[in-house]
Tab-separated table of C-alpha atoms in Angstrom:
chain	number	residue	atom	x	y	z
A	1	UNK	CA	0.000	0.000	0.000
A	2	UNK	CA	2.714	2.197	0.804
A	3	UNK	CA	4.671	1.775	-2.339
A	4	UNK	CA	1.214	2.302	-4.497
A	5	UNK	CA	1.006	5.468	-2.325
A	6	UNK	CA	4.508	6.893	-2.822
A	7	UNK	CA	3.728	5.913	-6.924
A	8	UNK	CA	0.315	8.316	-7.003
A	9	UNK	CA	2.434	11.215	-4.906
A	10	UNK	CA	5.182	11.092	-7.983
A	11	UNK	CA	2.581	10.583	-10.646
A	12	UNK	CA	0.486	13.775	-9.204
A	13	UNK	CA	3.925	15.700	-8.800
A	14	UNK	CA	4.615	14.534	-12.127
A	15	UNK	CA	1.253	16.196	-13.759
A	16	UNK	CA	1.816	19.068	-11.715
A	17	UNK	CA	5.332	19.777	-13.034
A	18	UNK	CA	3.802	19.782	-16.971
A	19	UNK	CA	0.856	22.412	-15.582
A	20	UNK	CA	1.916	26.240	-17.299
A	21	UNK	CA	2.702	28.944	-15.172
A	22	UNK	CA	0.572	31.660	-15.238
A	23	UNK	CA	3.557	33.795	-16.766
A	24	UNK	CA	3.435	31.154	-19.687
A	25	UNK	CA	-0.033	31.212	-19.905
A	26	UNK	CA	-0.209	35.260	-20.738
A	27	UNK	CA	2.902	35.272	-23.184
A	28	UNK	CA	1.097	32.392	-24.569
A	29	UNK	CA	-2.202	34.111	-24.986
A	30	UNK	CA	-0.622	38.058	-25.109
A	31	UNK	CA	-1.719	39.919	-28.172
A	32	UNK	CA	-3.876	38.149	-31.421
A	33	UNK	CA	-3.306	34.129	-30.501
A	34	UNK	CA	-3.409	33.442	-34.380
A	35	UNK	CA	0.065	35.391	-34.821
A	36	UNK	CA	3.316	34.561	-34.232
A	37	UNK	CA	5.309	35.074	-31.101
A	38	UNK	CA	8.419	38.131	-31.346
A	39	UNK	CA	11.633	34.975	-31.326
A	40	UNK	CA	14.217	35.999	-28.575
A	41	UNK	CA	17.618	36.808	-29.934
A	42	UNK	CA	21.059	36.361	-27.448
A	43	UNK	CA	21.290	40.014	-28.099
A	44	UNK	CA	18.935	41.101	-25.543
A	45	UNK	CA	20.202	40.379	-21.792
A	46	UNK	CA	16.726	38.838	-20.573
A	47	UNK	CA	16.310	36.557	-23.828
A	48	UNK	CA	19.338	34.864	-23.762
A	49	UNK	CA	19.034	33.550	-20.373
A	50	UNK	CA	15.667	32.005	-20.833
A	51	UNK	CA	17.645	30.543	-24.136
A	52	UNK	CA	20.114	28.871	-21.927
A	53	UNK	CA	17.426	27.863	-19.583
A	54	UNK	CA	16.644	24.221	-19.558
A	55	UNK	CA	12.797	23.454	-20.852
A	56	UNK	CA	10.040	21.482	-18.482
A	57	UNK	CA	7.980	18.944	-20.526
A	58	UNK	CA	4.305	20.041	-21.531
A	59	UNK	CA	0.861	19.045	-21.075
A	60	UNK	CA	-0.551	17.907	-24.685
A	61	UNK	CA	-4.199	17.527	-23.641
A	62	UNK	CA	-3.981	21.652	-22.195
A	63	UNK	CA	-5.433	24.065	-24.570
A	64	UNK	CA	-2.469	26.832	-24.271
A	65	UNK	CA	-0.383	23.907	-25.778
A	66	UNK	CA	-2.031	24.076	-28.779
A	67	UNK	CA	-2.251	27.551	-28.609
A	68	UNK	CA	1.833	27.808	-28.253
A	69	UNK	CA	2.254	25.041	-31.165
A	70	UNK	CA	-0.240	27.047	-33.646
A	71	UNK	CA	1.856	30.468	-32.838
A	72	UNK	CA	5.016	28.645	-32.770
A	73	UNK	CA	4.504	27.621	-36.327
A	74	UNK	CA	3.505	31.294	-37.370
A	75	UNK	CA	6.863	32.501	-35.442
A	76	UNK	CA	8.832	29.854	-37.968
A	77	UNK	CA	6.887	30.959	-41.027
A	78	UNK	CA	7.876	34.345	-40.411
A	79	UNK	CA	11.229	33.639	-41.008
A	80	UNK	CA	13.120	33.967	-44.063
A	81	UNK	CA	13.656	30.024	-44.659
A	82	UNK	CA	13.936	29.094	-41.222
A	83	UNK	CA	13.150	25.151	-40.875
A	84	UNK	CA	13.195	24.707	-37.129
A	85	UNK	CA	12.318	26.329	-33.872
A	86	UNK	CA	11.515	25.694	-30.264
A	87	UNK	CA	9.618	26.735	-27.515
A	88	UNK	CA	12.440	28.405	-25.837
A	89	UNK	CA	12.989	30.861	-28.905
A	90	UNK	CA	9.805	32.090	-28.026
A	91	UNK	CA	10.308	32.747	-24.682
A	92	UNK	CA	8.664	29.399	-22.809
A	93	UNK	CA	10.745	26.895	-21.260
A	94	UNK	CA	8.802	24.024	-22.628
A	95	UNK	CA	9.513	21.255	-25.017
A	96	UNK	CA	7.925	21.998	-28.027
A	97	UNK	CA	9.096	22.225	-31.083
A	98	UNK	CA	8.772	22.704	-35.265
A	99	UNK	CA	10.774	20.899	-37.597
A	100	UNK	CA	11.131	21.336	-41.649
A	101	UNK	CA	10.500	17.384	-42.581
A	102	UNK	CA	12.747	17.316	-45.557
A	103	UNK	CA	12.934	13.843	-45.258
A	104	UNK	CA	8.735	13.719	-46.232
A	105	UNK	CA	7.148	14.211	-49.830
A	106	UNK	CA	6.667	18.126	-50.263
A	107	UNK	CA	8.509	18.782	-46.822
A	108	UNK	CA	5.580	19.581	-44.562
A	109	UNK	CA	6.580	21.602	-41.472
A	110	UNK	CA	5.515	19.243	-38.559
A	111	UNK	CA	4.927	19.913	-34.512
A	112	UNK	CA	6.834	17.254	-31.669
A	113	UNK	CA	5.751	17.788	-27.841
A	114	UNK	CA	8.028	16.492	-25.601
A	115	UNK	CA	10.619	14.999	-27.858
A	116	UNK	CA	13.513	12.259	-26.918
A	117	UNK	CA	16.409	11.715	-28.727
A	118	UNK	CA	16.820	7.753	-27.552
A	119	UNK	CA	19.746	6.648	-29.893
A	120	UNK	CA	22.116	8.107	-31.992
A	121	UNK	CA	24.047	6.568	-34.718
A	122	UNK	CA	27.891	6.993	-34.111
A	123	UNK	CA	28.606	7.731	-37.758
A	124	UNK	CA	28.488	11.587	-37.995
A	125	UNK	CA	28.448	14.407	-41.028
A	126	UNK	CA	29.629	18.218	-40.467
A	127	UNK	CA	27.320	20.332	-42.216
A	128	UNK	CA	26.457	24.456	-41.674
A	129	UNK	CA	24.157	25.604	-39.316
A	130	UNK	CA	22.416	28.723	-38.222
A	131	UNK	CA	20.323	30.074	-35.552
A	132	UNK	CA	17.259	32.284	-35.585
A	133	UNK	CA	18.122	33.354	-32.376
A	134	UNK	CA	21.773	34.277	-32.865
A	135	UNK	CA	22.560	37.158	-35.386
A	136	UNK	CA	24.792	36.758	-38.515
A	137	UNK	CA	26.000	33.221	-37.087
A	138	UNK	CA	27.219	29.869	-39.130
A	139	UNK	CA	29.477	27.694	-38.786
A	140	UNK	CA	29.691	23.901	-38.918
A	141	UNK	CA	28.949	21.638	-36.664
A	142	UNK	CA	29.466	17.495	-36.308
A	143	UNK	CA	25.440	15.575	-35.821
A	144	UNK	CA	24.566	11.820	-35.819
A	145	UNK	CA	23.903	10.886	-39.137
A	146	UNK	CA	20.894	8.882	-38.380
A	147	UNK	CA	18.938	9.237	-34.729
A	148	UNK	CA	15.638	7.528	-33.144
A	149	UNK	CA	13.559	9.776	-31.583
A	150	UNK	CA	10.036	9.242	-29.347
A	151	UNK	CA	7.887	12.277	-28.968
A	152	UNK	CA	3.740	12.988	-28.231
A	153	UNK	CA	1.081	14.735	-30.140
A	154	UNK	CA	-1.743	17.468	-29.273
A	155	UNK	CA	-3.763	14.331	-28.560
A	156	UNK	CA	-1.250	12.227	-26.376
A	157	UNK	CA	-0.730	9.805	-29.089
A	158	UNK	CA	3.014	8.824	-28.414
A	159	UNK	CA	5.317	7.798	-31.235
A	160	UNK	CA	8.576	6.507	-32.012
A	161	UNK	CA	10.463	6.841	-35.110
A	162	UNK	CA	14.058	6.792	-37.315
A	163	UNK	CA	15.182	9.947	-38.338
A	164	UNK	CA	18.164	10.530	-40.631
A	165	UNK	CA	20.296	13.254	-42.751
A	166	UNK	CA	19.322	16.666	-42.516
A	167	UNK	CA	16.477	16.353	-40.832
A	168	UNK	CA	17.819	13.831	-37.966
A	169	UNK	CA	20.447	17.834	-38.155
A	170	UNK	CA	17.567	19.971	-37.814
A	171	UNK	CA	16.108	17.657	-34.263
A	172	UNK	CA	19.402	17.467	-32.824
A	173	UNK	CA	19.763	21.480	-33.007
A	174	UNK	CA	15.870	21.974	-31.978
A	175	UNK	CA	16.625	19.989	-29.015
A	176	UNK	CA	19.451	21.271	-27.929
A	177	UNK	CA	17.331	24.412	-27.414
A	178	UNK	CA	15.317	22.053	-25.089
A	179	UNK	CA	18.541	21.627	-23.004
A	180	UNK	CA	19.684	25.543	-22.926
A	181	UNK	CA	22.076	24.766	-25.794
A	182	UNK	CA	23.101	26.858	-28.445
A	183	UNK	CA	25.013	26.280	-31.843
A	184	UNK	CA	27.747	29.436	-29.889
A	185	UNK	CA	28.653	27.500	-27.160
A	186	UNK	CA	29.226	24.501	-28.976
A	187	UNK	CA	31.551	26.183	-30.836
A	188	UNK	CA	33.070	27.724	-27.921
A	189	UNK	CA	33.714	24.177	-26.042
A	190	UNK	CA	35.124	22.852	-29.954
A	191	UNK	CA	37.697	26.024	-29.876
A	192	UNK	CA	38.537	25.478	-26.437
A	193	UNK	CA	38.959	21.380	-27.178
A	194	UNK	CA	36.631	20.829	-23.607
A	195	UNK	CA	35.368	17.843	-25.562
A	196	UNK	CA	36.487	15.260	-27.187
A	197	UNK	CA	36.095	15.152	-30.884
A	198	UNK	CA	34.819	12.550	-33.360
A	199	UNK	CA	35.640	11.990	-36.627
A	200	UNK	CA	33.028	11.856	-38.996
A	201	UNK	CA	32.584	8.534	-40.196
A	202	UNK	CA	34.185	6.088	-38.117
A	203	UNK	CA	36.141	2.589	-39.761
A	204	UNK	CA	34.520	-0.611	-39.487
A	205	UNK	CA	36.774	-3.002	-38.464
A	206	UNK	CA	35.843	-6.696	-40.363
């Protein structure tokens, strides 16, 4: 009885941690809710720390979600060729976020709530990328070739699929938002060698 009790305190805890603040709730809901949201840029003092702030998951099932996902989407689109953005570059700490599926026929833009990178491939490409949030920034950056990733809908509906190229890119950068991470400080920690480095395709040894 006592570990069923100790279970229902966590899972209640648990459902209270997705609940929005009500500081979410009115930048959510500020101004026409069809529009997009202003994206934070690092060049503003009180953006860029709630860019390196790490994101909370998200109720699907509350109605600000889809409220956030639908202006999310408009935020993207009024970009000029942006193909990813999270919930962060909007100013909420949640993990939500847009993706470019380039990957799909016609490359529909698609939504993810609460989405897990479970397994990455070890073989790696360096490619360019940019950040709506950082200014006049590009440089290039190692990814996993091919990653699996698990992620909800507005419905609950979880999901689990394979991911690779430049779209498997564009998730790995989108959550690393999710995690307060930006494409600058990787760079940074590369410059400074603070990590290891990989190569980008490893040998297979037969």
């Amino acid at each position: 009885m006592r570990k069923l009790s100790l279970l229902f305190i966590f899972f209640i805890g648990f459902i209270n941690a997705q609940k929005l603040t009500a500081d979410e709730v009115s930048l959510i809901s500020q101004g026409d809710i069809r529009t997009a949201l202003p994206i934070y840029q690092t060049t503003d003092e009180h953006q860029h720390k709630t860019l390196l702030s790490l994101s909370s998951e998200i109720d699907p099932l509350d109605k600000n979600t889809a409220v956030l996902v639908n202006r999310m989407k408009e935020s993207l689109l009024s970009t000029d060729g942006g193909v990813g953005i999270a919930a962060p570059q909007v100013g909420i700490n949640r993990k939500v976020i847009w993706v470019q599926r380039f990957d799909k026929p016609e490359e529909p833009l698609e939504y993810f709530i609460n989405p897990l990178i479970t397994w990455k491939s070890e073989i790696q490409n360096l490619g360019p990328e940019g950040d709506l949030s950082i200014p006049e920034f590009r440089d290039q950056f190692y990814r996993s070739q091919v990653i699996q990733l698990e992620y909800v809908d507005l419905e609950g509906q979880k999901y689990s699929e394979i991911v690779e190229g430049f779209t498997a890119v564009i998730f790995q950068h989108e959550i690393d938002h999710l995690s307060g991470i930006l494409i600058t400080d990787k760079k940074e920690k590369e410059s400074n060698d603070h990590y290891q480095k990989v190569e980008a395709f490893k040998k297979v040894m037969l």
